[in-house]
GROMACS .gro file of C-alpha atoms in nm:
model
  234
    1UNK     CA    1   1.346  -2.020  -0.558
    2UNK     CA    2   1.588  -2.119  -0.302
    3UNK     CA    3   1.529  -1.860  -0.021
    4UNK     CA    4   1.886  -1.762   0.095
    5UNK     CA    5   1.976  -1.448   0.280
    6UNK     CA    6   2.234  -1.202   0.109
    7UNK     CA    7   2.252  -0.828   0.119
    8UNK     CA    8   1.910  -0.695   0.056
    9UNK     CA    9   1.632  -0.529   0.230
   10UNK     CA   10   1.573  -0.855   0.440
   11UNK     CA   11   1.927  -0.911   0.555
   12UNK     CA   12   1.942  -1.053   0.909
   13UNK     CA   13   2.205  -1.064   1.155
   14UNK     CA   14   2.399  -1.398   1.249
   15UNK     CA   15   2.206  -1.400   1.587
   16UNK     CA   16   1.874  -1.454   1.403
   17UNK     CA   17   1.652  -1.756   1.507
   18UNK     CA   18   1.523  -2.016   1.278
   19UNK     CA   19   1.188  -1.846   1.305
   20UNK     CA   20   1.339  -1.513   1.234
   21UNK     CA   21   1.483  -1.647   0.904
   22UNK     CA   22   1.165  -1.803   0.798
   23UNK     CA   23   0.956  -1.494   0.875
   24UNK     CA   24   1.192  -1.313   0.642
   25UNK     CA   25   1.174  -1.594   0.384
   26UNK     CA   26   0.789  -1.577   0.364
   27UNK     CA   27   0.807  -1.195   0.308
   28UNK     CA   28   1.052  -1.246   0.029
   29UNK     CA   29   0.824  -1.526  -0.122
   30UNK     CA   30   0.525  -1.290  -0.083
   31UNK     CA   31   0.726  -1.021  -0.266
   32UNK     CA   32   0.853  -1.254  -0.541
   33UNK     CA   33   0.493  -1.370  -0.607
   34UNK     CA   34   0.377  -1.005  -0.610
   35UNK     CA   35   0.105  -1.102  -0.351
   36UNK     CA   36  -0.124  -0.777  -0.279
   37UNK     CA   37  -0.372  -0.718  -0.025
   38UNK     CA   38  -0.649  -0.940  -0.050
   39UNK     CA   39  -0.469  -1.226  -0.224
   40UNK     CA   40  -0.491  -1.583  -0.060
   41UNK     CA   41  -0.141  -1.739  -0.001
   42UNK     CA   42  -0.082  -2.109  -0.033
   43UNK     CA   43  -0.170  -2.348   0.232
   44UNK     CA   44   0.068  -2.428   0.513
   45UNK     CA   45   0.204  -2.785   0.372
   46UNK     CA   46   0.279  -2.601   0.039
   47UNK     CA   47   0.486  -2.314   0.219
   48UNK     CA   48   0.652  -2.571   0.435
   49UNK     CA   49   0.766  -2.745   0.146
   50UNK     CA   50   0.844  -2.446  -0.055
   51UNK     CA   51   1.070  -2.307   0.238
   52UNK     CA   52   1.215  -2.636   0.330
   53UNK     CA   53   1.105  -2.596   0.700
   54UNK     CA   54   0.876  -2.784   0.943
   55UNK     CA   55   0.495  -2.687   0.976
   56UNK     CA   56   0.584  -2.599   1.336
   57UNK     CA   57   0.847  -2.347   1.250
   58UNK     CA   58   0.623  -2.217   0.990
   59UNK     CA   59   0.330  -2.153   1.187
   60UNK     CA   60   0.526  -1.967   1.442
   61UNK     CA   61   0.628  -1.734   1.151
   62UNK     CA   62   0.315  -1.706   1.032
   63UNK     CA   63   0.156  -1.637   1.381
   64UNK     CA   64   0.426  -1.344   1.381
   65UNK     CA   65   0.307  -1.171   1.073
   66UNK     CA   66  -0.048  -1.184   1.178
   67UNK     CA   67   0.041  -1.016   1.499
   68UNK     CA   68   0.208  -0.749   1.285
   69UNK     CA   69  -0.120  -0.710   1.096
   70UNK     CA   70   0.013  -0.854   0.757
   71UNK     CA   71  -0.206  -1.191   0.752
   72UNK     CA   72  -0.564  -1.253   0.846
   73UNK     CA   73  -0.757  -1.581   0.809
   74UNK     CA   74  -1.087  -1.540   0.623
   75UNK     CA   75  -1.400  -1.790   0.633
   76UNK     CA   76  -1.406  -2.022   0.319
   77UNK     CA   77  -1.073  -1.839   0.162
   78UNK     CA   78  -0.796  -1.897   0.396
   79UNK     CA   79  -0.519  -1.701   0.480
   80UNK     CA   80  -0.495  -1.347   0.303
   81UNK     CA   81  -0.235  -1.072   0.259
   82UNK     CA   82  -0.370  -0.759   0.452
   83UNK     CA   83  -0.293  -0.406   0.459
   84UNK     CA   84  -0.082  -0.343   0.768
   85UNK     CA   85  -0.156  -0.076   0.982
   86UNK     CA   86   0.196   0.091   0.968
   87UNK     CA   87   0.175   0.295   1.281
   88UNK     CA   88  -0.001   0.049   1.510
   89UNK     CA   89   0.294  -0.121   1.677
   90UNK     CA   90   0.473   0.224   1.714
   91UNK     CA   91   0.152   0.356   1.901
   92UNK     CA   92   0.170   0.056   2.138
   93UNK     CA   93   0.531   0.089   2.227
   94UNK     CA   94   0.580   0.483   2.224
   95UNK     CA   95   0.596   0.550   2.609
   96UNK     CA   96   0.862   0.817   2.688
   97UNK     CA   97   0.944   0.727   3.009
   98UNK     CA   98   1.109   0.386   2.891
   99UNK     CA   99   1.269   0.536   2.600
  100UNK     CA  100   1.629   0.625   2.615
  101UNK     CA  101   1.755   0.980   2.578
  102UNK     CA  102   1.911   0.942   2.244
  103UNK     CA  103   1.571   0.797   2.095
  104UNK     CA  104   1.366   1.084   2.263
  105UNK     CA  105   1.611   1.320   2.104
  106UNK     CA  106   1.567   1.156   1.780
  107UNK     CA  107   1.201   1.170   1.790
  108UNK     CA  108   1.190   1.536   1.918
  109UNK     CA  109   1.384   1.632   1.603
  110UNK     CA  110   1.175   1.418   1.389
  111UNK     CA  111   0.857   1.621   1.477
  112UNK     CA  112   1.017   1.952   1.411
  113UNK     CA  113   1.120   1.833   1.056
  114UNK     CA  114   0.802   1.721   0.979
  115UNK     CA  115   0.617   2.048   1.067
  116UNK     CA  116   0.867   2.254   0.893
  117UNK     CA  117   0.797   2.041   0.548
  118UNK     CA  118   0.442   2.047   0.574
  119UNK     CA  119   0.405   2.404   0.399
  120UNK     CA  120   0.313   2.255   0.050
  121UNK     CA  121   0.059   2.037   0.176
  122UNK     CA  122  -0.113   2.305   0.388
  123UNK     CA  123  -0.132   2.551   0.120
  124UNK     CA  124  -0.257   2.318  -0.125
  125UNK     CA  125  -0.539   2.202   0.125
  126UNK     CA  126  -0.611   2.509   0.348
  127UNK     CA  127  -0.948   2.665   0.349
  128UNK     CA  128  -1.053   3.000   0.470
  129UNK     CA  129  -1.240   2.840   0.745
  130UNK     CA  130  -0.927   2.662   0.837
  131UNK     CA  131  -0.753   3.003   0.861
  132UNK     CA  132  -1.034   3.154   1.060
  133UNK     CA  133  -1.022   2.871   1.301
  134UNK     CA  134  -0.642   2.929   1.338
  135UNK     CA  135  -0.697   3.271   1.407
  136UNK     CA  136  -0.940   3.188   1.692
  137UNK     CA  137  -0.711   2.951   1.850
  138UNK     CA  138  -0.439   3.226   1.881
  139UNK     CA  139  -0.704   3.489   1.964
  140UNK     CA  140  -0.637   3.465   2.341
  141UNK     CA  141  -0.261   3.459   2.301
  142UNK     CA  142  -0.087   3.795   2.404
  143UNK     CA  143  -0.038   4.002   2.099
  144UNK     CA  144   0.349   4.005   2.158
  145UNK     CA  145   0.418   3.641   2.177
  146UNK     CA  146   0.764   3.642   1.974
  147UNK     CA  147   0.954   3.550   2.304
  148UNK     CA  148   0.739   3.318   2.476
  149UNK     CA  149   0.671   2.932   2.495
  150UNK     CA  150   0.325   2.828   2.505
  151UNK     CA  151   0.198   2.548   2.747
  152UNK     CA  152   0.147   2.204   2.599
  153UNK     CA  153  -0.233   2.231   2.562
  154UNK     CA  154  -0.227   2.551   2.353
  155UNK     CA  155   0.079   2.378   2.152
  156UNK     CA  156  -0.165   2.074   2.080
  157UNK     CA  157  -0.453   2.278   1.977
  158UNK     CA  158  -0.247   2.505   1.718
  159UNK     CA  159  -0.027   2.240   1.577
  160UNK     CA  160  -0.305   1.992   1.560
  161UNK     CA  161  -0.483   2.207   1.354
  162UNK     CA  162  -0.205   2.246   1.124
  163UNK     CA  163  -0.189   1.860   1.064
  164UNK     CA  164  -0.555   1.858   1.016
  165UNK     CA  165  -0.527   2.102   0.733
  166UNK     CA  166  -0.275   1.863   0.564
  167UNK     CA  167  -0.543   1.606   0.510
  168UNK     CA  168  -0.303   1.327   0.564
  169UNK     CA  169  -0.406   1.084   0.797
  170UNK     CA  170  -0.059   0.932   0.880
  171UNK     CA  171   0.072   1.261   0.940
  172UNK     CA  172  -0.222   1.343   1.198
  173UNK     CA  173  -0.146   1.009   1.365
  174UNK     CA  174   0.205   1.093   1.400
  175UNK     CA  175   0.133   1.418   1.558
  176UNK     CA  176  -0.089   1.248   1.830
  177UNK     CA  177   0.194   0.994   1.909
  178UNK     CA  178   0.487   1.253   1.879
  179UNK     CA  179   0.329   1.562   2.085
  180UNK     CA  180   0.371   1.364   2.421
  181UNK     CA  181   0.718   1.294   2.327
  182UNK     CA  182   0.780   1.671   2.239
  183UNK     CA  183   0.630   1.763   2.604
  184UNK     CA  184   0.832   1.492   2.785
  185UNK     CA  185   1.148   1.608   2.617
  186UNK     CA  186   1.088   1.966   2.661
  187UNK     CA  187   1.010   1.898   3.067
  188UNK     CA  188   1.254   1.628   3.128
  189UNK     CA  189   1.599   1.825   3.138
  190UNK     CA  190   1.717   1.617   2.845
  191UNK     CA  191   1.810   1.951   2.653
  192UNK     CA  192   1.993   2.127   2.879
  193UNK     CA  193   2.162   2.389   2.666
  194UNK     CA  194   2.084   2.732   2.754
  195UNK     CA  195   1.910   2.914   2.449
  196UNK     CA  196   2.031   3.258   2.339
  197UNK     CA  197   1.744   3.510   2.404
  198UNK     CA  198   1.591   3.613   2.066
  199UNK     CA  199   1.267   3.650   1.924
  200UNK     CA  200   1.111   3.397   1.691
  201UNK     CA  201   0.789   3.354   1.463
  202UNK     CA  202   0.455   3.332   1.701
  203UNK     CA  203   0.168   3.124   1.635
  204UNK     CA  204  -0.020   3.443   1.493
  205UNK     CA  205   0.278   3.493   1.267
  206UNK     CA  206   0.244   3.141   1.143
  207UNK     CA  207  -0.123   3.193   1.054
  208UNK     CA  208  -0.054   3.533   0.899
  209UNK     CA  209   0.188   3.367   0.665
  210UNK     CA  210  -0.056   3.126   0.583
  211UNK     CA  211  -0.307   3.380   0.504
  212UNK     CA  212  -0.080   3.595   0.287
  213UNK     CA  213   0.237   3.397   0.219
  214UNK     CA  214   0.387   3.125   0.023
  215UNK     CA  215   0.485   2.755   0.098
  216UNK     CA  216   0.843   2.847   0.126
  217UNK     CA  217   0.773   3.123   0.355
  218UNK     CA  218   0.580   2.911   0.583
  219UNK     CA  219   0.866   2.658   0.584
  220UNK     CA  220   1.094   2.952   0.699
  221UNK     CA  221   0.851   3.087   0.972
  222UNK     CA  222   0.812   2.708   1.092
  223UNK     CA  223   1.191   2.690   1.104
  224UNK     CA  224   1.224   3.031   1.308
  225UNK     CA  225   0.922   2.939   1.544
  226UNK     CA  226   1.124   2.626   1.648
  227UNK     CA  227   1.454   2.832   1.687
  228UNK     CA  228   1.483   2.796   2.062
  229UNK     CA  229   1.435   2.406   2.033
  230UNK     CA  230   1.704   2.402   1.770
  231UNK     CA  231   1.951   2.599   1.974
  232UNK     CA  232   1.915   2.335   2.262
  233UNK     CA  233   1.950   2.053   2.020
  234UNK     CA  234   2.269   2.182   1.846
   0.00000   0.00000   0.00000
């Protein structure tokens, strides 16, 4: 098969280097051969011949894939396909201070949308012990909290527990990454729009919904919980 670039998932722009193209060709080749994690890939000389490039260029492309966690070298086996850590590269580069405002706003929105959508997972996997722990977390909050914004540590405790309840490790890692962004955006002045003072669902109210409500009611409660942030965004 000749590896030429067309309108597909791996399309490259005109400024891509030869190594960029070979890196993409390798991914297409692995996909065409239906390689899975643990499969041994062909030797360098075979891949270079297959792709029509020098071994020097091929090695650079292979090195990039290793750095992305997609390849590894195993003793007595050779180079194998690995199951990449999808979030590791994001974790290494997600520093709020060096991201532009548009990206920070996007991430700010992402975290809220994720939490609003977690209702079904929470109701599927929550236990009474989880609910009791949530009530313990909110026990020290004022009774009438519908018009107050909590400090970052309380936010982390409460919302972190919601992510834990989902049982989804990818969601939990996203939460650990996104909460610092949420705090940074909230405190940085990026969202300068004044909000109309109105009551919203408190942490305690969310726990009540989890105890007595439905996934749909929880989604609505979470949307209302973030109302002041949505006002500042839109």
